[in-house]
Amino acid sequence: MSNKEDHFDCLSADYVEGLLEDFLRDASSVEPEWRRYFETLTSSRTAGKPARFRPSFRPGSLFNPPSVAGGNGAAVRSPDDVALLQERVDQLIRSYRVRGHLVAKVDPLMRPRPHHPELDLEYHELTDGDLKRSFSTMAIGGPATQTLDGIVRRLRHTYCRYIGAQFMHIDELSVRDWLQKRMEETENRLQLSRAEQLRILTRLSDAITFEEFVRKKYVGAKTFSLEGAESLIPLLDLAIEKAGRQGIQEIVLGMAHRGRLNVLANILSKRPQDIFWEFEDANPHLHHGRGDVKYHLGFSSDWQTAEGHCIHLSLCFNPSHLEYVNPVALGRMRAKQDRSQDANRQKGLVLLIHGDAAFAGEGVVQETLNLSQLPGYSTGGTLHVIVNNQIGFTTSPEEGRSSTYASDVAKMLQIPIFHVNGEDPEAVAQVVDLALDFREKFDRDVVIDMYCYRRLGHNEGDEPSFTQPLLYRAIESRDSVREGYLTRLLLLGGVTYDEAEKIAEQRHKHLEEEFALAQRDDYVPQRQTLTGVWEGYVGGEEPADDEVQTGVDAGRLSELLQKLTEVPHGFHLHPKLKRAFEKRRQMADGSSPLDWAAAEALALATLSVEGHRIRLSGQDAERGTFSHRHAVLHDVEDGHKFTPLQHLADDQSPLEIVNSPLSEAGVLGFEYGYSLDFPDALVAWEAQFGDFWNCAQVIVDQFIASAEDKWRRLSGLVMLLPHGFEGQGPEHSSARLERFLILAAEHNLQIVCPSTPAQFFHSLRRQVKRRWRKPLVVMTPKSLLRHPRVVSSLEELQRGRFQRVIPDADAKATNVHRVLMCSGKIYYELLEMRESLERDDLAIVRLEQLYPLPETQLRAIMAPFRAGTSVYWVQEEPENMGAWRYLKVMLGDRLFGSYPLIAVTRPAAASPATGSSGTHKLEQQELLNAALAEG
């Protein structure tokens, strides 16, 4: 027998299995002699006999293993030569680990990939003559020595088959070693039992049957079909089962449109009849101005694993801005973990399903990845699954990204990225198993980039061949993933044809039964209601009887404020803070009024000791952008931290003040998500400057302002937005109040502009103490933080409550010829100018709550003034910004039909404010002059 035949006899069973697998996947490209061999092998397996035919091995054959040139070996080398050869082999091993993924067969369409010379023997000055030589495997593990032929085969199986692994960018040697060992010991293959293979086939049958059924029943309807990526369903099935074995009790999922209906039906167990009822859309009167399309909807259910573990699944509602759900899902999981006191982040998993174009294209992906290892935002690691359709609507990868892979942004983290061929469900099973083990061991994110294709267009009404004719010609010729896997199992004897047909028939029969139920005239869809942590909370219109007591006993306030000035023995406080703390002690004993920071601290303190969790995050939230908060203290000698708010009582609820990364969309989305699962907490996000929420407008528009209307989701999130025109330029003046007022409708938001510390104190406490849950937008001050007139007494915090409108206590209605109505900082400037002019014919009314507009309270305050008295709305913002146009629409030209309503504003402008400090002062004076002008 020749050396070549000896080599063939040495092939492992696994290797032959792999060759057979390759044959099944690309039979048209296999050399004729190989095809004859596989045909013989297949027939021999069927007959239970060994294969007798062996092909000759020709260099260049597609699946030809490395052969030994000449067959006679090479001359004996010196020790130095041997050491040099070993070094070259070690470099070859490293090249496979670094570059192997670039030639892996991850594309199910089998399009050629570029050649990479670093994987050639010649590149490392090795020859075919070295293939039979034995080398140390210290760098690769396994037996002490192995032939280069065996080493190369093992490397190709591990890194160049249907899984491509990117992990060599990870800096930590221990992490790389763990991954190498896991992959190389098994050649990156998971040995599945017949039962496991049958389960995968069943889940593939679920996926394809659902898609085909819906497409036939609802011709032309948008479903964003999963066809071409059906392996997502067994992937999720395997992931959930594995998570159950790892002790996971909650999984929060976020995903885009594609495949969402399939996931709802086959993973979340949403009744197909309810999905079909949504397709029927037979009751349009139910959705006047509300609701959302079916492929945006979320759902929750319990999953019982094969081993008896119960896992709660929550699929987040998601708008069309696909990736913006990512931080929301993370925030929800963090809240669930905090509520269950899972400090080690071991009982919950976030599973995010991405599209390839969106993962590479949307910046919120990077923002979310950046949160993963930050103490204030970590959840123990997210499993990211990219459903890689290799196209974005009509845009090819070459036009849509500058990187090699859609997943390359994830290389910013110290995590592995596994590229896998979605037409190989068993390769998918391997990466799921490996990914979740990695996450469990290292508490980090991990990415599975599942290469597949989109059999139909972007939606069912789209014609993809207009722009990708060659791609869709290739796709049309391919069988479904289910058919491909069934063929493999039939050839390998893993399942019978009758078994497979029975599975498909059962799935189709079940869908027909569900469809019939949805057609009934008396059909009532299943509705998910507010239960669990949300039981007892309400949305809708503001209840008339939901006024709560927000005042706190002055003695208790004094005690807590005193505690907030105490630091541990030996803590070295900054000298300037020593003076600030002495001032605060004077506030505590009542000898000095409370400033804004003290009132805020007391709001947080009282809520915490009363059992409400507190979470406040934002850029520089610990100190406060304007150096007013100082909630977290830093020892000036060694830098260690101390948070007085966390040391008020042994039984107080947890309180977090978190400095966020320089991110708005990601962090605001996270805090919104947190609020969804912690309704009894005060969850607040503070912008560094109010207008910075511009960068998170998608979160506001598509989640915060509209979630109740679209999805019946409530939130008590607080947004603190510093606002006020003080000559700091266009980007540091306006929190864009007008945008919130445009969004406000149907009692979907609360928008307040408190002008005193007491008002701020009561607004925060009211937000938590009421059972009415609405997002709260607070226009907070900047210069007023230290204004001598912006103070309150302990008594105002004790006996008061939030006043939606504050009347002018100093004005006599009989003397008043003009009422100045305003919000925020401009009030104090109007007040000072009125005093300087000694005008007693002006009243200044503060509108503290802008939405819902408190018309009843405003009417009562206006009642004493004579009919015909002019009301001037005075605002710092340009005429087309701020509250003016909203108020004009809501109140008309005459307030309550009796008082002419006139605006005093800056002229309409494209930019909120001037960049010149001098010009600002001039404009401000002109504004004040116009408001107080005689006549």
Short mmCIF file of N, CA, C and O in Angstrom, two decimals, residues 728-786:
data_model
loop_
_atom_site.label_atom_id
_atom_site.label_comp_id
_atom_site.label_asym_id
_atom_site.label_seq_id
_atom_site.Cartn_x
_atom_site.Cartn_y
_atom_site.Cartn_z
N GLN A 728 -24.36 80.99 27.46
CA GLN A 728 -23.41 79.90 27.24
C GLN A 728 -23.46 79.33 25.83
O GLN A 728 -22.81 78.33 25.55
N GLY A 729 -24.24 79.93 24.96
CA GLY A 729 -24.22 79.52 23.57
C GLY A 729 -25.38 78.61 23.19
O GLY A 729 -26.19 78.21 24.03
N PRO A 730 -25.46 78.29 21.89
CA PRO A 730 -26.61 77.53 21.38
C PRO A 730 -26.77 76.15 21.99
O PRO A 730 -27.89 75.66 22.13
N GLU A 731 -25.66 75.48 22.35
CA GLU A 731 -25.76 74.10 22.83
C GLU A 731 -25.74 73.98 24.35
O GLU A 731 -25.64 72.88 24.88
N HIS A 732 -25.81 75.06 25.06
CA HIS A 732 -25.82 74.98 26.53
C HIS A 732 -26.87 75.90 27.12
O HIS A 732 -26.68 76.45 28.21
N SER A 733 -27.97 76.06 26.40
CA SER A 733 -29.02 76.96 26.88
C SER A 733 -30.36 76.26 27.02
O SER A 733 -30.98 76.28 28.07
N SER A 734 -30.79 75.63 25.94
CA SER A 734 -32.16 75.12 25.90
C SER A 734 -32.22 73.61 25.98
O SER A 734 -31.52 72.91 25.25
N ALA A 735 -33.08 73.10 26.85
CA ALA A 735 -33.36 71.66 26.92
C ALA A 735 -34.44 71.26 25.92
O ALA A 735 -34.98 70.17 25.99
N ARG A 736 -34.75 72.17 25.00
CA ARG A 736 -35.71 71.91 23.93
C ARG A 736 -37.08 71.54 24.49
O ARG A 736 -37.70 70.53 24.12
N LEU A 737 -37.55 72.38 25.39
CA LEU A 737 -38.86 72.20 25.99
C LEU A 737 -39.94 72.00 24.94
O LEU A 737 -40.86 71.19 25.11
N GLU A 738 -39.84 72.74 23.84
CA GLU A 738 -40.88 72.67 22.81
C GLU A 738 -41.04 71.27 22.24
O GLU A 738 -42.14 70.86 21.86
N ARG A 739 -39.96 70.51 22.19
CA ARG A 739 -40.06 69.16 21.61
C ARG A 739 -40.87 68.25 22.52
O ARG A 739 -41.65 67.41 22.05
N PHE A 740 -40.68 68.38 23.82
CA PHE A 740 -41.47 67.56 24.74
C PHE A 740 -42.95 67.96 24.68
O PHE A 740 -43.83 67.10 24.76
N LEU A 741 -43.20 69.26 24.55
CA LEU A 741 -44.59 69.70 24.49
C LEU A 741 -45.27 69.25 23.20
O LEU A 741 -46.47 69.00 23.18
N ILE A 742 -44.51 69.12 22.13
CA ILE A 742 -45.06 68.57 20.89
C ILE A 742 -45.40 67.09 21.08
O ILE A 742 -46.42 66.60 20.60
N LEU A 743 -44.52 66.38 21.80
CA LEU A 743 -44.74 64.95 22.02
C LEU A 743 -45.87 64.67 23.01
O LEU A 743 -46.46 63.60 22.99
N ALA A 744 -46.14 65.63 23.88
CA ALA A 744 -47.11 65.39 24.95
C ALA A 744 -48.54 65.37 24.41
O ALA A 744 -48.98 66.30 23.75
N ALA A 745 -49.22 64.30 24.72
CA ALA A 745 -50.63 64.16 24.35
C ALA A 745 -51.19 62.96 25.09
O ALA A 745 -50.44 62.05 25.47
N GLU A 746 -52.47 62.96 25.30
CA GLU A 746 -53.13 61.83 25.95
C GLU A 746 -52.49 61.50 27.30
O GLU A 746 -52.39 60.35 27.70
N HIS A 747 -52.04 62.53 28.00
CA HIS A 747 -51.45 62.35 29.33
C HIS A 747 -50.28 61.37 29.30
O HIS A 747 -50.12 60.54 30.20
N ASN A 748 -49.44 61.48 28.28
CA ASN A 748 -48.34 60.53 28.15
C ASN A 748 -47.08 60.96 28.89
O ASN A 748 -46.18 60.15 29.12
N LEU A 749 -46.98 62.24 29.26
CA LEU A 749 -45.79 62.75 29.94
C LEU A 749 -46.21 63.70 31.06
O LEU A 749 -47.34 64.19 31.09
N GLN A 750 -45.27 63.95 31.96
CA GLN A 750 -45.37 65.07 32.89
C GLN A 750 -44.18 65.99 32.60
O GLN A 750 -43.04 65.51 32.52
N ILE A 751 -44.43 67.26 32.45
CA ILE A 751 -43.36 68.21 32.16
C ILE A 751 -43.46 69.34 33.18
O ILE A 751 -44.48 70.04 33.24
N VAL A 752 -42.42 69.50 33.99
CA VAL A 752 -42.46 70.52 35.04
C VAL A 752 -41.20 71.38 34.96
O VAL A 752 -40.16 70.96 34.45
N CYS A 753 -41.35 72.61 35.48
CA CYS A 753 -40.23 73.54 35.53
C CYS A 753 -40.23 74.17 36.92
O CYS A 753 -40.67 75.32 37.09
N PRO A 754 -39.77 73.45 37.94
CA PRO A 754 -39.84 73.96 39.31
C PRO A 754 -38.91 75.14 39.52
O PRO A 754 -37.78 75.15 39.03
N SER A 755 -39.39 76.12 40.27
CA SER A 755 -38.60 77.34 40.46
C SER A 755 -38.03 77.47 41.88
O SER A 755 -37.33 78.44 42.15
N THR A 756 -38.33 76.51 42.75
CA THR A 756 -37.78 76.57 44.11
C THR A 756 -37.30 75.19 44.52
O THR A 756 -37.77 74.17 44.00
N PRO A 757 -36.37 75.12 45.47
CA PRO A 757 -35.95 73.81 45.98
C PRO A 757 -37.11 72.98 46.52
O PRO A 757 -37.15 71.76 46.31
N ALA A 758 -38.04 73.62 47.20
CA ALA A 758 -39.17 72.88 47.75
C ALA A 758 -40.00 72.26 46.63
O ALA A 758 -40.47 71.11 46.74
N GLN A 759 -40.21 72.99 45.55
CA GLN A 759 -40.97 72.47 44.42
C GLN A 759 -40.28 71.23 43.82
O GLN A 759 -40.93 70.25 43.47
N PHE A 760 -38.97 71.30 43.72
CA PHE A 760 -38.21 70.16 43.20
C PHE A 760 -38.34 68.96 44.14
O PHE A 760 -38.56 67.83 43.70
N PHE A 761 -38.21 69.20 45.42
CA PHE A 761 -38.35 68.17 46.45
C PHE A 761 -39.70 67.47 46.32
O PHE A 761 -39.78 66.23 46.26
N HIS A 762 -40.76 68.24 46.26
CA HIS A 762 -42.09 67.64 46.20
C HIS A 762 -42.36 66.95 44.86
O HIS A 762 -43.06 65.93 44.82
N SER A 763 -41.79 67.46 43.77
CA SER A 763 -42.03 66.82 42.47
C SER A 763 -41.39 65.44 42.42
O SER A 763 -41.98 64.49 41.86
N LEU A 764 -40.19 65.29 42.99
CA LEU A 764 -39.53 63.98 43.01
C LEU A 764 -40.28 63.00 43.90
O LEU A 764 -40.47 61.83 43.54
N ARG A 765 -40.70 63.46 45.05
CA ARG A 765 -41.42 62.56 45.96
C ARG A 765 -42.81 62.21 45.40
O ARG A 765 -43.26 61.07 45.52
N ARG A 766 -43.46 63.16 44.78
CA ARG A 766 -44.75 62.89 44.16
C ARG A 766 -44.62 61.81 43.09
O ARG A 766 -45.50 60.95 42.93
N GLN A 767 -43.53 61.86 42.35
CA GLN A 767 -43.33 60.90 41.26
C GLN A 767 -43.34 59.47 41.77
O GLN A 767 -43.84 58.56 41.09
N VAL A 768 -42.79 59.24 42.95
CA VAL A 768 -42.70 57.89 43.49
C VAL A 768 -43.93 57.52 44.30
O VAL A 768 -44.41 56.38 44.25
N LYS A 769 -44.48 58.46 45.03
CA LYS A 769 -45.55 58.17 45.98
C LYS A 769 -46.90 57.95 45.29
O LYS A 769 -47.75 57.25 45.82
N ARG A 770 -47.09 58.57 44.13
CA ARG A 770 -48.36 58.36 43.43
C ARG A 770 -48.39 56.98 42.77
O ARG A 770 -47.35 56.41 42.44
N ARG A 771 -49.58 56.45 42.55
CA ARG A 771 -49.73 55.19 41.84
C ARG A 771 -49.85 55.41 40.33
O ARG A 771 -49.85 54.47 39.55
N TRP A 772 -49.95 56.66 39.93
CA TRP A 772 -50.01 57.03 38.52
C TRP A 772 -48.59 57.06 37.99
O TRP A 772 -47.74 57.80 38.50
N ARG A 773 -48.30 56.27 36.98
CA ARG A 773 -46.94 56.17 36.48
C ARG A 773 -46.82 56.79 35.10
O ARG A 773 -47.39 56.30 34.13
N LYS A 774 -46.07 57.89 35.04
CA LYS A 774 -45.78 58.58 33.79
C LYS A 774 -44.33 59.06 33.83
O LYS A 774 -43.83 59.47 34.87
N PRO A 775 -43.66 59.05 32.69
CA PRO A 775 -42.33 59.67 32.64
C PRO A 775 -42.43 61.14 33.04
O PRO A 775 -43.38 61.84 32.69
N LEU A 776 -41.44 61.59 33.80
CA LEU A 776 -41.40 62.97 34.30
C LEU A 776 -40.20 63.70 33.71
O LEU A 776 -39.06 63.26 33.88
N VAL A 777 -40.46 64.80 33.02
CA VAL A 777 -39.41 65.64 32.45
C VAL A 777 -39.29 66.89 33.32
O VAL A 777 -40.27 67.61 33.51
N VAL A 778 -38.09 67.12 33.87
CA VAL A 778 -37.88 68.24 34.78
C VAL A 778 -36.87 69.19 34.16
O VAL A 778 -35.72 68.82 33.90
N MET A 779 -37.29 70.43 33.91
CA MET A 779 -36.37 71.47 33.48
C MET A 779 -35.68 72.01 34.74
O MET A 779 -36.28 72.75 35.52
N THR A 780 -34.45 71.59 34.96
CA THR A 780 -33.74 71.98 36.18
C THR A 780 -32.84 73.19 35.90
O THR A 780 -32.50 73.47 34.74
N PRO A 781 -32.43 73.90 36.95
CA PRO A 781 -31.66 75.14 36.74
C PRO A 781 -30.16 74.92 36.65
O PRO A 781 -29.65 73.84 36.91
N LYS A 782 -29.48 75.99 36.29
CA LYS A 782 -28.02 76.03 36.30
C LYS A 782 -27.56 77.18 37.22
O LYS A 782 -27.16 76.94 38.35
N SER A 783 -27.69 78.42 36.75
CA SER A 783 -27.27 79.54 37.61
C SER A 783 -28.13 79.63 38.87
O SER A 783 -27.65 80.11 39.91
N LEU A 784 -29.36 79.18 38.81
CA LEU A 784 -30.23 79.27 39.98
C LEU A 784 -29.81 78.33 41.10
O LEU A 784 -30.29 78.44 42.23
N LEU A 785 -28.89 77.41 40.81
CA LEU A 785 -28.44 76.49 41.85
C LEU A 785 -27.82 77.23 43.03
O LEU A 785 -27.82 76.73 44.16
N ARG A 786 -27.28 78.42 42.76
CA ARG A 786 -26.65 79.20 43.83
C ARG A 786 -27.24 80.60 43.96
O ARG A 786 -26.65 81.48 44.58
#
